[in-house]
CSV table of N, CA, C and O in Angstrom, one decimal:
chain,number,residue,atom,x,y,z
U,1,MET,N,11.1,64.1,-8.2
U,1,MET,CA,12.3,63.5,-7.6
U,1,MET,C,11.7,62.9,-6.3
U,1,MET,O,12.0,61.7,-5.9
U,2,ASP,N,10.8,63.7,-5.6
U,2,ASP,CA,10.1,63.4,-4.3
U,2,ASP,C,9.2,62.2,-4.8
U,2,ASP,O,9.1,61.3,-3.7
U,3,TYR,N,8.8,61.9,-5.9
U,3,TYR,CA,7.6,61.0,-6.2
U,3,TYR,C,8.4,59.6,-6.1
U,3,TYR,O,8.1,58.7,-5.6
U,4,VAL,N,9.9,59.6,-6.8
U,4,VAL,CA,10.6,58.4,-6.8
U,4,VAL,C,11.0,58.0,-5.3
U,4,VAL,O,11.0,56.8,-5.1
U,5,ILE,N,11.3,58.9,-4.7
U,5,ILE,CA,11.7,58.7,-3.2
U,5,ILE,C,10.6,58.1,-2.5
U,5,ILE,O,10.8,57.2,-1.7
U,6,GLY,N,9.5,58.6,-2.7
U,6,GLY,CA,8.2,58.2,-1.9
U,6,GLY,C,7.8,56.7,-2.3
U,6,GLY,O,7.6,56.0,-1.5
U,7,MET,N,8.0,56.3,-3.7
U,7,MET,CA,7.8,55.1,-4.3
U,7,MET,C,8.9,54.1,-3.7
U,7,MET,O,8.4,53.0,-3.3
U,8,LEU,N,10.1,54.4,-3.7
U,8,LEU,CA,11.0,53.7,-3.1
U,8,LEU,C,10.8,53.3,-1.6
U,8,LEU,O,11.0,52.1,-1.1
U,9,ALA,N,10.5,54.4,-0.9
U,9,ALA,CA,10.3,54.1,0.6
U,9,ALA,C,9.0,53.1,0.7
U,9,ALA,O,9.0,52.4,1.5
U,10,PHE,N,7.9,53.3,0.0
U,10,PHE,CA,6.9,52.5,0.0
U,10,PHE,C,7.2,51.1,-0.4
U,10,PHE,O,6.7,50.0,0.4
U,11,PHE,N,8.0,50.8,-1.4
U,11,PHE,CA,8.2,49.5,-1.8
U,11,PHE,C,9.2,48.8,-0.9
U,11,PHE,O,9.2,47.6,-0.4
U,12,GLY,N,10.1,49.7,-0.2
U,12,GLY,CA,11.0,49.2,0.9
U,12,GLY,C,10.3,48.9,2.2
U,12,GLY,O,10.4,47.7,2.9
U,13,PHE,N,9.2,49.6,2.3
U,13,PHE,CA,8.2,49.2,3.4
U,13,PHE,C,7.6,47.8,3.3
U,13,PHE,O,7.2,46.9,4.0
U,14,LEU,N,7.1,47.5,2.1
U,14,LEU,CA,6.3,46.4,1.7
U,14,LEU,C,7.4,45.1,1.8
U,14,LEU,O,7.1,44.2,2.2
U,15,ALA,N,8.5,45.3,1.3
U,15,ALA,CA,9.7,44.4,1.6
U,15,ALA,C,9.9,44.0,2.9
U,15,ALA,O,10.0,42.8,3.4
U,16,PHE,N,9.9,45.0,3.7
U,16,PHE,CA,10.3,44.7,5.2
U,16,PHE,C,9.1,44.1,5.7
U,16,PHE,O,9.3,42.9,6.6
U,17,ILE,N,7.9,44.2,5.4
U,17,ILE,CA,6.6,43.6,5.8
U,17,ILE,C,6.8,42.1,5.6
U,17,ILE,O,6.5,41.1,6.2
U,18,GLN,N,6.9,42.0,4.2
U,18,GLN,CA,7.1,40.6,3.7
U,18,GLN,C,8.1,39.8,4.3
U,18,GLN,O,8.0,38.6,4.6
U,19,VAL,N,9.2,40.3,4.5
U,19,VAL,CA,10.5,39.6,5.0
U,19,VAL,C,10.0,39.2,6.5
U,19,VAL,O,10.5,38.1,7.0
U,20,SER,N,9.5,40.2,7.3
U,20,SER,CA,9.2,39.8,8.6
U,20,SER,C,8.0,38.7,8.6
U,20,SER,O,8.1,38.0,9.8
U,21,SER,N,7.2,38.8,7.7
U,21,SER,CA,6.1,37.6,7.8
U,21,SER,C,6.8,36.4,7.5
U,21,SER,O,6.4,35.3,8.1
U,22,LEU,N,7.7,36.3,6.4
U,22,LEU,CA,8.5,35.2,6.2
U,22,LEU,C,9.2,34.6,7.4
U,22,LEU,O,9.4,33.3,7.7
U,23,SER,N,9.9,35.5,8.2
U,23,SER,CA,10.7,34.9,9.4
U,23,SER,C,9.7,34.3,10.4
U,23,SER,O,9.9,33.3,11.0
U,24,THR,N,8.6,35.0,10.7
U,24,THR,CA,7.6,34.3,11.7
U,24,THR,C,7.1,33.0,11.1
U,24,THR,O,7.0,32.0,11.9
U,25,LYS,N,6.8,32.8,9.8
U,25,LYS,CA,6.5,31.5,9.2
U,25,LYS,C,7.5,30.5,9.3
U,25,LYS,O,7.3,29.3,9.7
U,26,LEU,N,8.8,31.1,9.1
U,26,LEU,CA,9.8,30.0,9.3
U,26,LEU,C,10.2,29.6,10.8
U,26,LEU,O,10.4,28.5,11.1
U,27,LYS,N,10.1,30.4,11.6
U,27,LYS,CA,10.2,29.9,13.2
U,27,LYS,C,9.0,29.1,13.4
U,27,LYS,O,9.1,28.2,14.1
U,28,ARG,N,7.7,29.3,12.9
U,28,ARG,CA,6.7,28.4,13.2
U,28,ARG,C,7.0,26.9,12.6
U,28,ARG,O,6.5,26.1,13.4
U,29,MET,N,7.5,26.9,11.4
U,29,MET,CA,7.8,25.6,10.8
U,29,MET,C,8.9,25.1,11.7
U,29,MET,O,8.8,23.8,11.7
U,30,GLU,N,9.9,25.7,11.9
U,30,GLU,CA,11.0,25.1,12.9
U,30,GLU,C,10.5,24.6,14.3
U,30,GLU,O,10.8,23.4,14.7
U,31,ARG,N,9.5,25.1,14.8
U,31,ARG,CA,8.8,24.8,16.0
U,31,ARG,C,8.2,23.4,15.8
U,31,ARG,O,8.2,22.4,16.4
U,32,HIS,N,7.5,23.5,14.6
U,32,HIS,CA,6.7,22.3,14.2
U,32,HIS,C,7.5,21.3,13.9
U,32,HIS,O,7.3,19.8,14.2
U,33,GLU,N,8.6,21.3,13.2
U,33,GLU,CA,9.6,20.3,12.9
U,33,GLU,C,10.2,19.8,14.2
U,33,GLU,O,10.3,18.5,14.4
U,34,ASN,N,10.5,20.6,15.2
U,34,ASN,CA,11.2,20.2,16.5
U,34,ASN,C,10.0,19.2,17.1
U,34,ASN,O,10.4,18.3,17.7
U,35,ASP,N,8.8,19.7,17.0
U,35,ASP,CA,7.8,19.0,17.7
U,35,ASP,C,7.5,17.5,17.1
U,35,ASP,O,7.5,16.5,17.7
U,36,ASP,N,7.7,17.3,15.9
U,36,ASP,CA,7.7,16.2,15.1
U,36,ASP,C,8.8,15.3,15.5
U,36,ASP,O,8.6,14.1,15.7
U,37,SER,N,9.8,16.0,15.4
U,37,SER,CA,11.2,15.0,15.8
U,37,SER,C,11.2,14.5,17.2
U,37,SER,O,11.4,13.4,17.4
U,38,GLN,N,10.5,15.3,18.3
U,38,GLN,CA,10.3,15.0,19.6
U,38,GLN,C,9.3,13.9,19.6
U,38,GLN,O,9.4,12.8,20.3
U,39,MET,N,8.3,13.9,18.8
U,39,MET,CA,7.3,13.0,18.8
U,39,MET,C,7.8,11.5,18.2
U,39,MET,O,7.5,10.4,18.6
U,40,ARG,N,8.7,11.8,17.1
U,40,ARG,CA,9.2,10.7,16.4
U,40,ARG,C,10.2,10.0,17.5
U,40,ARG,O,10.2,8.6,17.3
U,41,SER,N,11.0,10.7,18.3
U,41,SER,CA,11.7,10.1,19.1
U,41,SER,C,11.0,9.4,20.3
U,41,SER,O,11.5,8.1,20.6
U,42,SER,N,9.9,9.8,20.8
U,42,SER,CA,9.3,9.0,21.7
U,42,SER,C,8.5,7.9,21.1
U,42,SER,O,8.5,6.8,21.6
U,43,LEU,N,8.2,8.0,19.7
U,43,LEU,CA,7.6,6.8,19.1
U,43,LEU,C,8.6,5.7,18.8
U,43,LEU,O,8.4,4.7,19.0
U,44,LYS,N,10.0,6.2,18.8
U,44,LYS,CA,11.0,5.4,18.6
U,44,LYS,C,11.2,4.4,19.7
U,44,LYS,O,11.3,3.1,19.7
U,45,ASP,N,11.1,5.1,21.0
U,45,ASP,CA,11.3,4.2,22.2
U,45,ASP,C,10.2,3.3,22.4
U,45,ASP,O,9.9,2.1,22.8
U,46,ASP,N,8.9,3.7,22.0
U,46,ASP,CA,7.6,3.1,22.1
U,46,ASP,C,7.7,1.7,21.1
U,46,ASP,O,7.2,0.8,21.4
U,47,MET,N,8.2,2.3,20.0
U,47,MET,CA,8.1,1.1,18.8
U,47,MET,C,9.0,-0.1,19.2
U,47,MET,O,8.4,-1.2,19.1
U,48,LYS,N,10.0,0.4,19.9
U,48,LYS,CA,10.9,-0.9,20.4
U,48,LYS,C,10.1,-1.8,21.3
U,48,LYS,O,10.2,-3.0,21.2
U,49,SER,N,9.5,-1.2,22.2
U,49,SER,CA,8.8,-2.0,23.3
U,49,SER,C,7.5,-2.7,22.7
U,49,SER,O,7.3,-3.6,23.1
U,50,ILE,N,7.0,-2.0,21.8
U,50,ILE,CA,5.8,-2.7,21.1
U,50,ILE,C,6.3,-3.7,20.1
U,50,ILE,O,5.6,-5.0,20.2
U,51,LEU,N,7.5,-3.7,19.4
U,51,LEU,CA,7.6,-4.8,18.5
U,51,LEU,C,8.6,-5.9,19.2
U,51,LEU,O,8.6,-7.0,18.6
U,52,ALA,N,9.2,-5.6,20.2
U,52,ALA,CA,10.1,-6.6,20.8
U,52,ALA,C,9.4,-8.1,21.2
U,52,ALA,O,10.0,-9.1,20.7
U,53,PRO,N,8.1,-8.0,21.6
U,53,PRO,CA,7.6,-9.3,21.9
U,53,PRO,C,7.0,-10.0,20.6
U,53,PRO,O,6.6,-11.3,20.6
U,54,CYS,N,7.2,-9.3,19.5
U,54,CYS,CA,6.6,-10.0,18.2
U,54,CYS,C,7.6,-10.3,17.3
U,54,CYS,O,7.5,-10.7,16.1
U,55,VAL,N,9.0,-10.6,17.8
U,55,VAL,CA,10.1,-11.0,16.9
U,55,VAL,C,9.8,-12.6,16.6
U,55,VAL,O,9.1,-13.3,17.3
U,56,GLY,N,9.6,-12.8,15.2
U,56,GLY,CA,9.3,-14.1,14.8
U,56,GLY,C,8.1,-14.1,14.2
U,56,GLY,O,7.6,-15.1,13.7
U,57,LYS,N,7.2,-13.2,14.4
U,57,LYS,CA,5.8,-13.2,14.0
U,57,LYS,C,5.6,-12.3,13.0
U,57,LYS,O,6.4,-11.4,12.5
U,58,GLU,N,4.5,-12.6,12.3
U,58,GLU,CA,4.0,-11.6,10.9
U,58,GLU,C,3.4,-10.4,11.4
U,58,GLU,O,2.5,-10.5,12.3
U,59,ILE,N,3.9,-9.3,10.7
U,59,ILE,CA,3.3,-8.0,11.1
U,59,ILE,C,2.9,-7.2,9.9
U,59,ILE,O,3.2,-7.7,8.8
U,60,VAL,N,2.3,-6.2,10.0
U,60,VAL,CA,1.9,-5.3,8.9
U,60,VAL,C,2.2,-3.9,9.3
U,60,VAL,O,1.9,-3.5,10.6
U,61,LEU,N,3.1,-3.2,8.3
U,61,LEU,CA,3.6,-2.1,8.8
U,61,LEU,C,3.0,-0.8,8.0
U,61,LEU,O,2.7,-1.1,6.8
U,62,ASP,N,2.8,0.3,8.5
U,62,ASP,CA,2.4,1.6,7.7
U,62,ASP,C,3.4,2.6,7.8
U,62,ASP,O,4.0,2.8,8.9
U,63,PHE,N,3.7,3.0,6.7
U,63,PHE,CA,4.9,3.9,6.7
U,63,PHE,C,4.4,5.4,6.4
U,63,PHE,O,3.4,5.6,5.8
U,64,TYR,N,5.3,6.4,6.7
U,64,TYR,CA,5.2,7.8,6.2
U,64,TYR,C,5.1,7.9,4.7
U,64,TYR,O,5.9,7.1,4.1
U,65,GLU,N,4.4,8.7,4.1
U,65,GLU,CA,4.2,8.6,2.5
U,65,GLU,C,5.6,8.8,2.0
U,65,GLU,O,5.8,8.3,0.8
U,66,ASP,N,6.5,9.8,2.5
U,66,ASP,CA,7.8,9.8,1.9
U,66,ASP,C,8.8,9.0,2.2
U,66,ASP,O,9.8,9.0,1.5
U,67,GLU,N,8.5,7.8,2.9
U,67,GLU,CA,9.6,6.8,3.1
U,67,GLU,C,9.2,5.6,2.8
U,67,GLU,O,9.7,4.4,3.1
U,68,GLU,N,8.3,5.3,1.8
U,68,GLU,CA,7.8,4.0,1.4
U,68,GLU,C,8.6,3.5,0.2
U,68,GLU,O,9.1,4.4,-0.4
U,69,GLU,N,8.8,2.1,0.3
U,69,GLU,CA,9.5,1.5,-0.6
U,69,GLU,C,8.6,0.7,-1.5
U,69,GLU,O,7.8,0.2,-1.0
U,70,PRO,N,9.2,0.4,-2.7
U,70,PRO,CA,8.2,-0.2,-3.6
U,70,PRO,C,7.9,-1.9,-3.2
U,70,PRO,O,6.7,-2.4,-3.1
U,71,ASP,N,8.9,-2.3,-2.6
U,71,ASP,CA,8.8,-3.8,-1.9
U,71,ASP,C,7.7,-3.8,-0.8
U,71,ASP,O,7.1,-4.9,-0.6
U,72,MET,N,7.5,-2.7,-0.1
U,72,MET,CA,6.7,-2.6,1.0
U,72,MET,C,5.1,-2.2,0.6
U,72,MET,O,4.3,-2.4,1.4
U,73,LEU,N,5.1,-1.6,-0.5
U,73,LEU,CA,3.7,-1.3,-0.8
U,73,LEU,C,2.7,-2.4,-1.1
U,73,LEU,O,1.6,-2.2,-0.7
U,74,ASP,N,3.0,-3.6,-1.7
U,74,ASP,CA,2.1,-4.6,-1.8
U,74,ASP,C,2.0,-5.4,-0.6
U,74,ASP,O,2.7,-6.2,-0.2
U,75,THR,N,0.9,-5.2,0.0
U,75,THR,CA,0.5,-5.8,1.3
U,75,THR,C,-0.6,-6.7,1.0
U,75,THR,O,-1.5,-6.9,1.8
U,76,SER,N,-0.5,-7.6,0.1
U,76,SER,CA,-1.5,-8.3,-0.6
U,76,SER,C,-1.5,-9.6,0.5
U,76,SER,O,-0.6,-9.8,1.2
U,77,LYS,N,-2.4,-10.6,0.1
U,77,LYS,CA,-2.5,-11.8,1.0
U,77,LYS,C,-1.2,-12.8,0.6
U,77,LYS,O,-1.0,-13.5,1.5
U,78,HIS,N,-0.6,-12.5,-0.4
U,78,HIS,CA,0.5,-13.3,-0.7
U,78,HIS,C,2.0,-12.8,-0.1
U,78,HIS,O,2.7,-13.7,-0.1
U,79,ASN,N,2.0,-11.7,0.3
U,79,ASN,CA,3.0,-11.3,0.8
U,79,ASN,C,3.1,-11.3,2.3
U,79,ASN,O,2.0,-11.0,3.0
U,80,LYS,N,4.2,-11.8,3.0
U,80,LYS,CA,4.3,-11.8,4.5
U,80,LYS,C,5.4,-10.9,4.8
U,80,LYS,O,6.5,-10.9,4.2
U,81,PHE,N,5.1,-10.2,6.0
U,81,PHE,CA,6.1,-9.3,6.6
U,81,PHE,C,6.4,-10.0,7.9
U,81,PHE,O,5.7,-9.9,8.7
U,82,ILE,N,7.6,-10.6,8.2
U,82,ILE,CA,8.1,-11.3,9.3
U,82,ILE,C,9.2,-10.2,10.1
U,82,ILE,O,10.3,-10.1,9.5
U,83,LEU,N,8.7,-10.1,11.4
U,83,LEU,CA,10.0,-9.4,12.2
U,83,LEU,C,11.0,-10.4,12.7
U,83,LEU,O,10.6,-11.3,13.3
U,84,ILE,N,12.0,-10.1,12.1
U,84,ILE,CA,13.2,-11.0,12.6
U,84,ILE,C,13.9,-10.4,13.9
U,84,ILE,O,14.4,-11.3,14.6
U,85,ASP,N,14.2,-9.2,14.0
U,85,ASP,CA,14.9,-8.6,15.1
U,85,ASP,C,14.7,-7.2,15.2
U,85,ASP,O,14.1,-6.5,14.3
U,86,VAL,N,14.7,-6.6,16.4
U,86,VAL,CA,14.6,-5.1,16.9
U,86,VAL,C,15.9,-4.8,17.6
U,86,VAL,O,16.4,-5.3,18.5
U,87,ASP,N,16.2,-3.4,17.2
U,87,ASP,CA,17.3,-2.8,17.7
U,87,ASP,C,16.8,-1.5,18.2
U,87,ASP,O,15.6,-1.2,18.4
U,88,ASP,N,17.8,-0.7,18.7
U,88,ASP,CA,17.1,0.7,19.4
U,88,ASP,C,16.7,1.6,18.3
U,88,ASP,O,15.7,2.3,18.6
U,89,LYS,N,17.1,1.6,17.1
U,89,LYS,CA,16.5,2.5,16.0
U,89,LYS,C,16.2,1.8,14.8
U,89,LYS,O,15.5,2.4,14.0
U,90,TRP,N,16.3,0.5,14.7
U,90,TRP,CA,16.0,-0.4,13.4
U,90,TRP,C,15.1,-1.5,13.8
U,90,TRP,O,15.2,-2.1,14.9
U,91,ALA,N,14.4,-1.9,12.7
U,91,ALA,CA,13.7,-3.2,12.9
U,91,ALA,C,14.1,-4.0,11.6
U,91,ALA,O,14.3,-3.4,10.5
U,92,PHE,N,14.5,-5.2,11.7
U,92,PHE,CA,15.0,-6.2,10.6
U,92,PHE,C,13.7,-7.0,10.3
U,92,PHE,O,13.2,-7.8,11.2
U,93,ILE,N,13.3,-7.0,9.1
U,93,ILE,CA,12.1,-7.6,8.7
U,93,ILE,C,12.4,-8.6,7.5
U,93,ILE,O,13.4,-8.3,6.8
U,94,ARG,N,11.8,-9.5,7.3
U,94,ARG,CA,11.8,-10.5,6.2
U,94,ARG,C,10.7,-10.4,5.4
U,94,ARG,O,9.5,-10.6,6.0
U,95,ILE,N,10.7,-10.1,4.0
U,95,ILE,CA,9.6,-9.9,3.2
U,95,ILE,C,9.5,-11.2,2.4
U,95,ILE,O,10.4,-11.5,1.5
U,96,GLU,N,8.4,-12.0,2.6
U,96,GLU,CA,8.4,-13.3,1.6
U,96,GLU,C,7.1,-13.1,0.7
U,96,GLU,O,6.0,-12.8,0.9
U,97,THR,N,7.5,-13.1,-0.7
U,97,THR,CA,6.6,-13.1,-1.8
U,97,THR,C,6.7,-14.4,-2.3
U,97,THR,O,7.4,-15.2,-2.1
U,98,PRO,N,5.6,-14.6,-3.2
U,98,PRO,CA,5.6,-16.0,-3.9
U,98,PRO,C,6.9,-16.3,-4.8
U,98,PRO,O,7.3,-17.3,-4.9
U,99,ARG,N,7.4,-15.2,-5.2
U,99,ARG,CA,8.8,-15.5,-6.0
U,99,ARG,C,10.1,-15.4,-5.4
U,99,ARG,O,10.9,-15.9,-5.9
U,100,LYS,N,10.2,-14.5,-4.2
U,100,LYS,CA,11.4,-14.4,-3.5
U,100,LYS,C,11.3,-13.9,-2.1
U,100,LYS,O,10.1,-13.6,-1.6
U,101,THR,N,12.3,-14.0,-1.4
U,101,THR,CA,12.4,-13.5,-0.1
U,101,THR,C,13.5,-12.3,0.1
U,101,THR,O,14.6,-12.6,-0.5
U,102,VAL,N,13.1,-11.1,0.8
U,102,VAL,CA,14.0,-10.1,0.8
U,102,VAL,C,14.1,-9.8,2.3
U,102,VAL,O,13.2,-9.7,3.0
U,103,ASN,N,15.3,-9.5,2.8
U,103,ASN,CA,15.5,-9.0,4.2
U,103,ASN,C,15.8,-7.5,4.1
U,103,ASN,O,16.6,-7.2,3.3
U,104,LYS,N,15.1,-6.7,5.1
U,104,LYS,CA,15.3,-5.3,5.0
U,104,LYS,C,15.4,-4.8,6.5
U,104,LYS,O,14.8,-5.2,7.4
U,105,LEU,N,16.2,-3.7,6.4
U,105,LEU,CA,16.3,-2.9,7.8
U,105,LEU,C,15.5,-1.5,7.5
U,105,LEU,O,15.5,-1.1,6.5
U,106,ILE,N,14.7,-1.3,8.8
U,106,ILE,CA,13.8,-0.1,8.5
U,106,ILE,C,14.0,0.6,9.7
U,106,ILE,O,13.9,0.0,10.9
U,107,ARG,N,14.1,2.1,9.6
U,107,ARG,CA,14.4,2.9,10.6
U,107,ARG,C,12.9,3.0,11.2
U,107,ARG,O,11.9,3.2,10.6
U,108,PHE,N,13.0,3.1,12.5
U,108,PHE,CA,11.8,3.4,13.3
U,108,PHE,C,11.1,4.6,12.9
U,108,PHE,O,9.9,4.7,12.9
U,109,SER,N,11.7,5.6,12.8
U,109,SER,CA,11.4,7.0,12.3
U,109,SER,C,10.6,7.1,11.0
U,109,SER,O,9.8,7.8,10.8
U,110,SER,N,10.7,5.8,10.1
U,110,SER,CA,9.9,6.0,9.0
U,110,SER,C,8.5,5.0,9.2
U,110,SER,O,7.8,5.0,8.3
U,111,ILE,N,8.5,4.4,10.3
U,111,ILE,CA,7.2,3.6,10.5
U,111,ILE,C,6.0,4.5,11.0
U,111,ILE,O,6.5,5.2,12.2
U,112,LYS,N,5.0,4.7,10.6
U,112,LYS,CA,4.0,5.3,11.0
U,112,LYS,C,3.1,4.6,12.0
U,112,LYS,O,2.8,5.1,13.1
U,113,GLY,N,2.8,3.2,11.7
U,113,GLY,CA,2.1,2.6,12.6
U,113,GLY,C,2.4,1.0,12.4
U,113,GLY,O,3.0,0.5,11.3
U,114,VAL,N,1.9,0.1,13.3
U,114,VAL,CA,2.1,-1.4,13.3
U,114,VAL,C,1.0,-1.9,13.7
U,114,VAL,O,0.2,-1.5,14.5
U,115,SER,N,0.6,-3.1,13.0
U,115,SER,CA,-0.5,-4.0,13.5
U,115,SER,C,0.1,-5.5,13.3
U,115,SER,O,0.9,-5.8,12.5
U,116,PHE,N,-0.6,-6.3,13.9
U,116,PHE,CA,-0.2,-7.8,14.0
U,116,PHE,C,-1.1,-8.6,13.4
U,116,PHE,O,-2.4,-8.5,13.5
U,117,LYS,N,-0.7,-9.7,12.8
U,117,LYS,CA,-1.6,-10.7,12.2
U,117,LYS,C,-1.5,-11.9,13.2
U,117,LYS,O,-0.6,-12.2,13.8
U,118,ASN,N,-2.6,-12.6,13.2
U,118,ASN,CA,-2.7,-13.8,14.1
U,118,ASN,C,-2.1,-15.0,13.6
U,118,ASN,O,-2.2,-15.2,12.4
């Protein structure tokens, strides 16, 4: 009987250590997520000031991997991305391909970087 109680206490102690380890990992992940959201919000303010002078010009956008769309992936010589308008949180662009023209709204938080074509 003492053996069973000792084993239960041992496994309870292991479970306690694992739960406390998971809680510290969760807190670290939450801090990291908050830092990313703050960085993305400052990027949003910077993105508006960067893109505002380029309205009507051709641009090249780089997206976060989880937020790419199939229309945006083909950045070949035949596709043009023209910035039409900029809002506080959104960029309105026109994608011109040899076959069609599509207008899209893109949230600043999904844009990783931007470059300009001459």
